[in-house]
Structures are given as structure tokens and as C-alpha cells.
Amino acid sequence: MIKAEMAGTVWKVLVKEGDTVEEGQEVMILESMKMEIPVEAEEAGVVKRVVVNEGDFIDVDADLVEIE
Amino acid sequence: MMEKSYREYKEEIAAGGAPKYHEKNAAQGKLFVRDRLKRLFDDDVFVEDGAFANIMAGDLPADGVVTGIGKINGRTVCVMANDSTIKAGSWGKRTVEKIIRIQETAEKLEVPMLYLVDSAGARITDQIEMFPGRRGAGRIFYNQVKLSGRIPQICLLFGPSAAGGAYIPAFCDIVVMVQGNASMYLGSPRMAEKVIGEKVDLETMGGAKMHCSVSGCGDVLAKTEEEAIDYARRYLTYFPQNFRTKPDVAESKLPQSFDDTLEDIIPKNQNAAFNMYHLIDRVIDEGSFCEIKKLFAKELITGLARIDGQPVGILANQPKSKGGVLFHDSADKAAKFINLCDAFHIPLIFLSDVPGFMIGTQVEKLGIIRHGAKMIFAMSEATVPKLSVIVRKAYGAGLYAMAGPAFEPDACIALTTAQIAVMGPEAAINAVYANKIEAMPEDERADFIAQKTAEYKEEIDVYRLASELVIDDVIEPNELRQSLVQRLAAYKTKNVSFTERKHGVNPV
């Protein structure tokens, strides 16, 4: 499970269920402190579930994307 | 009882503990303590004291610790190294006395002190002799504190560092931990279950990866013991022998060559992510980056490097991680790194691309203000050459923490891509005109915001700040390396003391 490193808002979701992702690939961009915060996959795999929607407020450690 | 010969005693000492413990260590990828020292020192040059400690006990050769003086890169260092084949490297009376004595030797010789730790902790059966007294284990930590900043102190953690023993790494300048084997904890998982009812494994509670990425008690995560030892040898090349001298200047090397220049890679949009490592690689001598706390608080990069052969300490915001925003952990990381460099005459270079300190309930509860104060305190007190480079944004207290103009950097230089302000344009327009925008018909809002944003950007224009002498120079990104080379050469003779007093009241 990829978790949020800091509090912010989901700006762009870049993957959908079933997508194959590489290690280090950007899966989402958060917006926080007026900055674009890329969220990367820690390891390669397939997107099982996207937990959040664009525009959602998320707190630190919130679940974002499940990769398996 | 048959008396043993000199040769037999010597063989016992060289062999360490029973074969089964050697086998157990080997299975875990652990080297025998004497093999660790062979790899650490140049050409196996090593003068050992106290090798005969506790030899009469029969099963405790050297009392489980090797202490002595050797050479690393041609320079003298003092070392203590636990032998985990002997009662799991635990400490008895003579173990402690030997460690204290080698620390005292390092103090007298004014040479670096290395702690190669792999120990289960105190031998509880020997506690009266080794725990509470004047020359009990407490003295090891007292000595470490006294030596801090006088000589480099390095900890290589190969195994456990338990209970009181866990403070050896805590007082060192740097802690290298071997993944899978090294651990630090005050109470073992077994004790945690008995005393507080927590069920947890050692790796989760106090393993190397946890300490290097979450707690910050570890600085460098090594895959193998060899890698940890090689790191220590390399790390020492950036340092002088003691605080009285300056670090050696190595042969100058050009930065690694790339197809794209700094001009090409720095995004024009202040809010876009950007990988600061790419900037560092284009500025420092090729292959000279020796990073500290790479896995901890990644939003701030700290590391030793060379520019034109001169050792420097680099602190750089990393916009790619958490937007480069400063957090409680990154402020702590910075404070320790600044103290380390300042203690040993290593010039500091601050590369700013920072939206400010993090805000919100979570970080306020964590005390971000007092943690931020630590960073600003250490940075203010640093008297080594101090260069503030504004790469892109430097907003709010972020400008202050990154050695902004008020904090007596030797120079504050801005790249043409820089932007210095209390806050970014979007946040500022919102802060000043929120009510006005709210009251406005919706179709007029966009034009109003665009106009005010343009005015704001003009107000914080980098040439305007240079014209007002807020910053000392504006340079093109591709000129950065050359500018740093020239300035580091120019500030070489800087010799100031911060102020007169016993000591400050450091925020913690």
C-alpha cells in the first residue's frame, strides 16, 4: 500500500486499476504547501485499487494506492 | 593445573570465542572482529593494548573487546571493537576499562575514535564492577560527550547495541548500521513483552532499516560489513584528525558530465517537482558525494562532498520529496549535520528550494517550532564559511533556516531562477485579498487574481532584491560551480568566533 507522506489534496491520479507500474513510476500527484508532490511506486507491480479520488483531502499516512 | 605457555595464551587471544560462535556469526554474514580490523586498517598495521585482559578466566580472551591504534588512509586512529564470539560481546569489568582507556588515548593523541559495536550489553553478573562506579560503563558515555567535536567519533554497528550500550552510537558523529544484523534498543522484544505487553520482533522495533529511515538514530544503511567499513574509511577523508586542524584538500576533479545543463533541468514553474540530486551532481567534483541520512527526512539532502578538492557540507532542499518542505525531522537532521561540519572546519553550502516549514495540526503537535529552532540555532552559530544559494524559491522561515541574508552567510547568491518572499504568489494573493475576492462577481475574479499575481511577482523580482542589496549576487545556473569554487577559495582564511559566553541555551 502506498501511503501519503504528508497532508494535502489529491491533485492528479495517474494510474487506474489493472495498470502495470514500474518501481519509481509516478502514480499520483498531491498538492500541498502549494507544491506538486509526486507519489511514486516503491516497487513494480499491478494496481489493485486506487483508494482516493482527485480533490480529496488526505492526512499523513493515508492509504493512496494499493499495488500487488 | 598445567601452566599455559606464552604461545598458547597468544593463540587463545587470536582465536576469540568457541568455534560454534564463529560459525554462527559467519552464517549471519558477520566477520570475526580481527578480520573487521584487518579490512579497516591500512596494511594490517595495528598496536593492541589489553589483549591479555581476563586471560586467567580461561574463556574470556581479551575480555571480549579488541582495543588499539591503527592507520586509516595513512592517518592514526583509535579503535574499540566488540568480539561477539565471546559471551555475545558482553561487557565485563575489564571490557569497560579497556574501552575507557582507548578513549583516553584518543583524547591524548587527538585522533579519531572508532567504535565497532556488536554487543549484547552488560554482564549482569559483573554489575558491581562494571556498571555504577567512577570507571563503570557510564564513563564511556561521559568520555564520548567530552570528546565530541574535539575528534571525529564514528560508530559501525554490526550487531546489537542494547540497553545502555545503545548510547555509544547515540553520542557518535555518525552511525553506520549493517542491514539485517545491526540493531539498537533500550529493552529487547522479550523485555517489551514482559514489561509493557507489546509483541514485536527485533527488526521492527530496533532494526537497522527502521533506525536509518524512521527514528534517525542511524545515519547510513550498509548492505554488508565490508560496505560499512569502506564507508568509514571514505568518510574520514573529509575530516581533519581533530578540531585544531582543517581537512585535507584532495586533487580537484570536474563534475560528472551530462548532456543537459543546470539551465535545462531547473523548472521555471516554482511549484513543479525537481530532483535536487541532479543539481548537486553538476556542481561537485565527480564521485565525491558522501551522503548522510539518505533514507531519513528525504525532503532535505545532507552530505559531504568536494568542490575543487575542498571538502564541503551540502544541505539542499529536495522538491521531489514532500515538496522540499521542512519538517521536524529534516530540521533535526540539518542541526546535527551543521554541528558536525562546523566542529571540523568543513564549509557549509545551503541550496535553497523551499516552500517553508510544514504547517498543520500534526506537525504543531510534534513541536515543529522547537525543532525548527534547533536548525536555525545551529546554522546561526556555525562560523565556518557559509554560503547561501537560492536555487528557486526561498519562502518564509525556509529562507531563514537555509542561511538567509540575516544569518551572516559569507554571501547569499541567487540563481536567475530564484524567488525570495514571505510566501509564494498564490498563497500571498489569497492571504491579502481573500475577502475582496469573495465579494467580487465570479467572472471578475480570474482577471483580478492574475493582475495582483503579476504585481506581486514584480515586487519580489530577484533583480529588485539585488538592487536593494538583499542578496549579494545574481548568477546564471551554469555559473554556479565556478562561483562556488571562487568563493570557497576566497573565504579560506575566515576566522571568527560566534560570541562570548559560556554556552547558549540550545533549543531541544
XYZ file of C-alpha atoms in Angstrom:
576
model
C 0.000 0.000 0.000
C 1.376 3.402 -0.935
C 0.678 5.905 1.827
C 0.708 9.715 1.890
C 3.995 11.153 3.173
C 2.319 14.404 4.142
C -1.093 16.007 4.466
C -2.529 17.593 1.308
C -5.035 17.245 -1.513
C -5.112 14.701 -4.312
C -4.426 16.720 -7.463
C -4.000 14.110 -10.193
C -4.415 10.331 -10.220
C -2.110 8.902 -12.903
C -2.991 5.196 -12.756
C -6.115 3.054 -12.731
C -6.937 -0.446 -11.567
C -5.125 -3.140 -13.525
C -2.293 -0.849 -14.719
C 1.223 -2.251 -14.545
C 3.651 0.074 -12.789
C 7.440 0.176 -12.632
C 9.436 0.843 -9.496
C 9.751 4.607 -9.114
C 6.876 5.348 -11.508
C 4.665 8.288 -10.540
C 1.198 7.048 -9.650
C -0.325 10.210 -8.258
C 0.415 13.884 -7.728
C -0.621 15.507 -4.469
C -0.850 19.199 -3.841
C 0.380 20.509 -0.508
C 2.001 23.744 0.615
C 1.242 24.962 -2.959
C 3.700 22.353 -4.248
C 3.184 19.461 -6.612
C 4.177 16.333 -4.690
C 4.742 13.296 -6.901
C 3.904 9.930 -5.339
C 5.989 7.046 -6.654
C 5.537 3.281 -6.580
C 8.117 1.775 -4.234
C 8.188 -1.454 -6.213
C 6.950 -2.742 -9.538
C 3.527 -4.420 -9.673
C -0.080 -4.114 -10.718
C -2.506 -1.512 -9.378
C -5.081 -3.369 -7.332
C -7.018 -0.399 -6.064
C -6.935 3.394 -6.146
C -8.207 4.387 -2.714
C -8.666 8.137 -3.170
C -10.225 10.496 -5.716
C -8.968 13.735 -7.190
C -9.834 16.603 -4.872
C -9.879 14.512 -1.687
C -8.104 15.870 1.401
C -5.718 13.273 2.731
C -3.842 13.216 6.027
C -0.316 11.955 6.539
C -0.131 8.115 6.338
C -3.481 7.883 4.495
C -3.770 4.957 2.058
C -3.487 6.098 -1.566
C -2.893 3.251 -3.990
C -2.663 -0.486 -3.431
C -0.070 -2.284 -5.561
C 0.425 -6.021 -5.717
C 46.509 -27.221 36.573
C 49.073 -27.154 33.797
C 50.523 -23.735 33.165
C 49.969 -22.404 29.655
C 52.841 -21.136 27.571
C 53.085 -17.644 26.085
C 52.323 -19.103 22.670
C 49.205 -20.848 23.946
C 47.916 -17.643 25.504
C 48.591 -15.749 22.280
C 46.735 -18.366 20.272
C 43.755 -18.186 22.601
C 43.621 -14.415 22.232
C 43.868 -14.553 18.438
C 41.170 -17.231 18.213
C 38.447 -15.407 20.175
C 35.440 -17.470 21.279
C 34.447 -21.084 20.669
C 34.204 -22.348 17.054
C 30.403 -22.655 17.244
C 30.084 -18.894 17.791
C 32.373 -18.214 14.836
C 30.139 -20.445 12.723
C 27.017 -18.701 13.946
C 28.473 -15.305 13.081
C 29.633 -16.466 9.654
C 26.138 -17.762 8.899
C 24.794 -14.261 9.590
C 27.337 -12.638 7.265
C 29.372 -11.348 10.205
C 33.155 -11.131 10.087
C 35.330 -12.089 13.052
C 36.371 -8.973 14.951
C 40.027 -9.324 13.911
C 39.023 -9.648 10.263
C 36.927 -6.491 10.582
C 40.004 -4.674 11.843
C 42.125 -6.070 9.005
C 39.749 -4.550 6.495
C 39.512 -1.281 8.411
C 43.230 -0.566 8.751
C 45.883 0.047 6.090
C 48.256 -2.891 5.646
C 47.253 -4.573 8.906
C 49.185 -2.026 10.987
C 47.762 -2.264 14.484
C 49.063 -1.740 18.013
C 46.935 -3.581 20.556
C 46.657 -2.984 24.306
C 44.974 -5.158 26.902
C 44.998 -8.258 24.727
C 45.697 -10.298 27.858
C 42.719 -8.850 29.738
C 40.922 -11.547 31.732
C 43.176 -14.222 30.242
C 43.133 -16.097 33.571
C 39.376 -16.659 33.248
C 40.089 -19.172 30.503
C 37.080 -18.476 28.316
C 37.147 -14.667 28.017
C 40.154 -13.789 25.827
C 40.746 -10.004 25.643
C 37.557 -9.813 27.758
C 35.511 -9.658 24.564
C 36.819 -6.402 23.154
C 39.806 -5.511 20.997
C 41.290 -2.052 21.571
C 44.222 -0.371 19.902
C 45.720 2.089 17.489
C 45.947 1.660 13.732
C 46.128 3.628 10.497
C 43.399 4.541 8.039
C 44.494 6.223 4.800
C 47.876 6.765 6.432
C 46.398 8.543 9.462
C 46.360 7.313 13.059
C 43.037 6.361 14.669
C 41.980 4.641 17.896
C 39.521 1.756 17.850
C 37.436 -0.395 20.154
C 35.794 -3.468 18.638
C 33.495 -5.920 20.418
C 34.079 -9.636 19.881
C 30.647 -11.217 19.643
C 32.133 -14.737 19.702
C 32.889 -14.164 23.392
C 29.752 -14.120 25.540
C 27.937 -12.272 22.733
C 30.337 -9.336 23.052
C 29.007 -8.509 26.511
C 30.818 -6.108 28.812
C 32.642 -7.113 31.986
C 34.841 -5.003 34.237
C 37.918 -5.230 32.018
C 35.933 -4.718 28.811
C 34.740 -1.395 30.143
C 38.181 -0.395 31.449
C 39.725 -1.145 28.047
C 37.145 0.968 26.239
C 37.682 3.864 28.651
C 41.459 3.625 28.225
C 41.385 3.686 24.426
C 39.101 6.740 24.582
C 41.637 8.410 26.865
C 44.370 7.520 24.380
C 42.359 9.086 21.539
C 41.951 12.205 23.673
C 45.678 12.450 24.363
C 46.710 11.780 20.771
C 43.864 13.926 19.382
C 42.992 11.345 16.745
C 39.630 9.952 15.559
C 37.933 7.283 17.681
C 36.036 4.401 16.068
C 33.546 2.180 17.881
C 32.916 -1.194 16.192
C 29.893 -2.324 18.173
C 28.453 -5.846 18.336
C 27.451 -6.439 21.938
C 24.598 -7.864 23.968
C 25.265 -5.300 26.709
C 26.391 -5.590 30.315
C 27.253 -8.899 32.012
C 24.674 -8.581 34.733
C 26.672 -10.987 36.901
C 29.526 -8.411 36.923
C 27.388 -5.376 37.539
C 29.048 -4.010 40.677
C 32.414 -3.948 38.889
C 31.284 -2.545 35.571
C 28.068 -0.587 35.997
C 27.773 2.082 38.677
C 31.265 3.308 39.589
C 33.659 6.045 38.509
C 35.178 3.803 35.887
C 31.982 1.933 35.114
C 30.256 1.976 31.761
C 28.817 5.437 32.403
C 32.346 6.802 31.973
C 32.374 5.594 28.345
C 29.459 7.903 27.559
C 30.883 10.766 29.610
C 34.120 10.453 27.624
C 32.201 10.402 24.360
C 30.461 13.644 25.228
C 33.768 15.216 26.239
C 35.429 14.099 23.007
C 32.518 15.248 20.835
C 33.689 17.975 18.476
C 37.333 17.516 19.515
C 37.928 14.404 17.429
C 35.714 12.602 14.906
C 33.813 9.721 16.564
C 32.413 7.028 14.301
C 30.212 4.067 15.165
C 29.999 0.978 12.977
C 27.140 -1.155 14.203
C 27.473 -4.798 13.178
C 25.147 -6.406 15.683
C 23.084 -5.409 18.670
C 23.727 -2.326 20.727
C 21.464 -2.922 23.660
C 20.191 -1.005 26.675
C 22.911 1.336 27.992
C 25.159 0.219 25.142
C 22.752 1.853 22.715
C 24.119 5.209 23.834
C 27.502 4.572 22.183
C 26.003 5.194 18.739
C 23.854 7.999 20.117
C 26.915 10.076 21.071
C 28.894 9.421 17.890
C 29.104 11.855 14.973
C 27.874 9.164 12.616
C 26.366 5.678 12.882
C 26.683 3.122 10.092
C 24.343 0.140 10.504
C 24.503 -3.198 8.711
C 21.108 -4.225 7.378
C 19.659 -7.361 8.966
C 22.256 -7.615 11.760
C 22.595 -4.219 13.422
C 20.057 -3.097 15.980
C 19.639 -0.534 18.737
C 17.149 -0.786 21.541
C 16.786 0.012 25.219
C 14.695 -3.069 26.027
C 14.703 -6.264 23.960
C 11.456 -7.567 22.386
C 11.366 -10.181 25.174
C 11.563 -7.475 27.799
C 8.986 -5.366 25.962
C 6.542 -8.236 26.066
C 7.129 -8.863 29.783
C 7.083 -5.253 30.929
C 4.644 -3.429 28.657
C 2.877 -6.326 26.938
C 3.995 -5.403 23.403
C 4.564 -8.249 20.951
C 7.117 -7.184 18.376
C 10.147 -8.562 16.526
C 13.620 -7.064 16.824
C 13.851 -5.842 13.228
C 10.600 -3.867 13.520
C 11.420 -2.440 16.919
C 15.090 -1.585 16.588
C 16.452 -2.859 13.278
C 18.904 -1.047 11.033
C 16.360 -0.090 8.398
C 13.955 1.338 10.943
C 16.664 3.415 12.623
C 18.068 4.698 9.329
C 14.691 5.662 7.857
C 12.281 6.350 10.743
C 13.967 7.147 14.077
C 17.053 8.828 12.631
C 19.324 7.083 15.174
C 21.226 5.518 12.267
C 22.861 7.585 9.509
C 23.952 5.093 6.887
C 22.414 1.726 5.997
C 25.033 -0.708 4.677
C 24.215 -3.990 2.953
C 27.316 -5.767 4.256
C 30.004 -5.327 6.895
C 32.548 -4.697 4.139
C 30.411 -1.854 2.785
C 30.121 -0.343 6.282
C 33.888 -0.476 6.850
C 34.650 1.001 3.433
C 32.188 3.828 4.127
C 34.020 4.685 7.368
C 37.380 4.797 5.574
C 35.939 7.093 2.932
C 34.033 9.288 5.419
C 37.236 10.015 7.341
C 38.905 11.507 4.246
C 36.614 14.545 4.571
C 37.726 15.209 8.154
C 40.806 16.519 9.911
C 42.335 14.459 12.743
C 40.919 16.862 15.319
C 39.349 20.291 15.735
C 42.713 22.065 15.703
C 43.358 21.405 12.034
C 41.496 21.779 8.754
C 40.530 18.877 6.495
C 42.871 17.832 3.689
C 42.176 19.198 0.233
C 42.121 16.441 -2.387
C 43.005 16.706 -6.052
C 40.354 18.720 -7.905
C 38.021 16.880 -10.255
C 35.473 18.245 -12.706
C 31.821 17.383 -12.095
C 30.379 14.390 -13.893
C 29.448 15.419 -17.441
C 25.833 15.436 -18.574
C 24.070 16.291 -21.817
C 21.728 18.713 -20.094
C 22.959 21.645 -18.004
C 21.565 23.218 -14.835
C 19.898 25.780 -17.079
C 17.994 22.936 -18.761
C 16.955 20.997 -15.672
C 15.688 23.666 -13.260
C 11.930 24.011 -13.881
C 10.595 27.514 -14.463
C 7.408 26.677 -12.573
C 8.290 27.153 -8.889
C 5.647 24.631 -7.835
C 6.815 21.767 -10.043
C 8.863 18.934 -8.563
C 12.551 18.758 -9.395
C 15.310 16.333 -8.413
C 17.934 18.236 -6.411
C 20.460 15.382 -6.716
C 20.746 16.326 -10.401
C 21.847 19.819 -9.406
C 24.334 18.551 -6.811
C 25.914 16.192 -9.383
C 26.515 19.120 -11.726
C 28.249 21.235 -9.094
C 30.523 18.908 -7.066
C 33.684 17.018 -8.038
C 32.742 13.776 -9.772
C 32.104 10.866 -7.411
C 32.687 12.939 -4.270
C 29.231 12.795 -2.680
C 29.199 11.027 0.680
C 25.609 11.224 1.822
C 24.490 11.194 5.444
C 20.953 10.157 6.438
C 19.952 9.370 2.860
C 16.840 7.440 3.961
C 15.732 9.782 6.741
C 13.763 13.007 6.163
C 14.442 12.856 2.431
C 12.992 16.347 1.892
C 16.377 17.705 2.949
C 19.562 16.242 1.479
C 22.682 16.379 3.669
C 26.072 15.142 2.582
C 29.790 15.703 2.386
C 31.303 16.446 -0.993
C 34.281 18.100 -2.625
C 34.332 21.225 -4.736
C 37.691 21.820 -6.411
C 39.071 19.238 -3.979
C 37.881 21.193 -0.910
C 35.601 19.219 1.462
C 32.198 20.887 1.916
C 28.957 20.071 3.681
C 25.892 20.399 1.473
C 22.356 20.997 2.739
C 19.827 21.004 -0.075
C 16.055 21.000 -0.114
C 14.659 18.165 -2.212
C 11.468 19.323 -4.000
C 10.922 15.790 -5.260
C 10.249 14.581 -1.711
C 7.434 16.180 0.287
C 7.805 19.240 -1.946
C 11.072 20.116 -0.205
C 9.047 21.423 2.743
C 10.972 21.454 6.047
C 9.598 19.131 8.740
C 10.562 18.414 12.366
C 12.799 15.539 11.264
C 14.509 17.454 8.468
C 15.234 20.306 10.891
C 16.822 17.827 13.345
C 18.810 16.246 10.542
C 20.084 19.675 9.488
C 21.013 20.743 13.028
C 23.218 17.700 13.629
C 24.841 17.937 10.191
C 25.617 21.640 10.606
C 27.179 20.968 14.029
C 29.262 18.158 12.550
C 30.658 20.275 9.718
C 31.205 23.361 11.854
C 33.092 21.357 14.510
C 35.643 20.183 11.941
C 36.070 23.257 9.704
C 34.032 21.979 6.781
C 32.427 24.898 4.869
C 28.645 24.773 4.511
C 26.705 25.252 1.299
C 22.940 25.724 1.532
C 20.996 25.080 -1.677
C 17.507 26.524 -1.172
C 14.388 25.451 -2.939
C 11.995 25.550 -0.032
C 8.302 26.467 0.293
C 8.761 26.910 4.062
C 8.174 24.839 7.172
C 5.237 22.435 7.188
C 2.016 23.681 8.749
C -0.988 21.913 10.254
C -2.086 20.279 13.494
C 0.031 17.172 13.112
C 3.369 18.990 12.921
C 2.446 21.535 15.593
C 1.796 18.653 17.984
C 5.200 17.254 17.081
C 6.783 20.561 18.069
C 7.892 21.720 14.638
C 8.662 25.160 16.063
C 11.214 23.915 18.599
C 12.715 21.502 16.048
C 12.991 24.305 13.503
C 14.632 26.412 16.208
C 17.377 23.781 16.553
C 18.242 24.091 12.884
C 18.269 27.892 12.959
C 20.306 27.861 16.183
C 22.982 25.545 14.775
C 23.101 27.395 11.454
C 23.431 30.794 13.198
C 26.257 29.561 15.425
C 28.240 28.000 12.577
C 31.372 30.025 11.912
C 32.810 28.035 9.008
C 32.480 29.627 5.550
C 28.729 29.606 4.960
C 27.247 30.059 1.503
C 23.574 30.562 0.879
C 22.494 29.729 -2.672
C 18.891 30.457 -3.642
C 18.207 27.930 -6.393
C 14.481 28.525 -6.809
C 12.053 29.520 -4.082
C 13.004 30.512 -0.566
C 9.786 31.308 1.249
C 9.108 32.337 4.814
C 11.181 30.828 7.602
C 12.594 28.483 4.946
C 14.781 31.405 3.815
C 15.956 31.900 7.391
C 16.692 28.229 8.073
C 18.680 27.919 4.837
C 21.169 30.589 5.948
C 19.336 33.589 4.512
C 20.922 37.057 4.467
C 20.149 37.876 8.131
C 22.128 34.870 9.371
C 25.521 36.114 8.302
C 26.305 33.866 5.382
C 29.550 34.936 3.728
C 27.377 35.512 0.692
C 23.809 34.977 -0.359
C 23.763 34.334 -4.084
C 20.643 33.880 -6.177
C 20.340 31.986 -9.412
C 18.295 33.771 -12.095
C 15.599 31.194 -11.300
C 15.349 32.336 -7.647
C 12.325 33.733 -5.866
C 12.532 35.067 -2.309
C 9.377 36.007 -0.430
C 7.372 35.620 2.743
C 5.212 33.223 0.763
C 4.562 32.170 -2.826
C 2.381 34.374 -5.081
C -0.762 32.192 -4.944
C -0.737 31.971 -1.157
C 0.057 35.670 -0.765
C -2.781 36.896 -3.017
C -5.137 34.648 -1.122
C -3.879 35.905 2.243
C -4.184 39.594 1.346
C -7.305 39.645 -0.868
C -9.387 36.646 0.264
C -12.329 38.790 1.447
C -12.187 41.067 -1.572
C -12.148 38.115 -3.993
C -15.045 36.531 -2.113
C -17.157 39.692 -2.503
C -16.399 40.008 -6.226
C -18.664 38.757 -9.040
C -17.284 35.381 -10.108
C -16.394 36.390 -13.685
C -14.124 39.209 -12.477
C -12.099 37.075 -10.072
C -9.649 35.441 -12.512
C -8.562 38.777 -14.020
C -8.142 40.331 -10.585
C -6.024 37.425 -9.324
C -3.874 37.461 -12.467
C -3.257 41.209 -12.116
C -2.386 41.001 -8.418
C -0.132 37.980 -9.018
C 1.778 39.893 -11.688
C 2.200 42.846 -9.316
C 3.381 40.529 -6.542
C 5.940 38.838 -8.784
C 7.308 42.252 -9.736
C 7.593 43.127 -6.057
C 9.714 40.046 -5.299
C 11.715 40.151 -8.544
C 15.218 38.836 -7.976
C 16.887 41.891 -9.609
C 14.884 44.182 -7.374
C 16.220 42.261 -4.352
C 19.748 42.520 -5.736
C 19.249 46.233 -6.324
C 18.202 46.614 -2.678
C 21.376 44.659 -1.641
C 19.273 41.917 -0.042
C 21.350 39.398 -1.985
C 24.997 39.701 -2.893
C 24.958 38.421 -6.445
C 22.740 37.027 -9.183
C 24.258 34.345 -11.393
C 23.106 32.091 -14.194
C 22.619 28.474 -13.093
C 25.503 27.264 -15.247
C 27.870 29.623 -13.417
C 27.148 28.096 -10.015
C 30.077 25.684 -9.805
C 32.589 28.349 -10.832
C 31.135 30.832 -8.361
C 31.372 28.305 -5.509
C 34.965 27.408 -6.420
C 35.983 31.077 -6.354
C 34.119 31.908 -3.178
C 35.382 28.864 -1.250
C 38.927 29.894 -2.165
C 38.229 33.473 -1.109
C 36.798 32.582 2.316
C 39.563 30.136 3.246
C 41.078 32.413 5.886
C 37.765 33.162 7.606
C 38.458 33.183 11.325
C 35.650 34.289 13.607
C 34.183 33.170 16.881
C 30.446 33.482 17.229
C 30.132 35.325 20.533
C 31.447 35.427 24.071
C 29.555 33.337 26.646
C 29.722 30.019 28.490
C 27.328 28.453 26.035
C 23.954 29.155 24.503
C 20.743 27.701 25.842
C 20.142 25.360 22.929
C 16.558 24.644 21.978
C 15.854 20.896 22.014
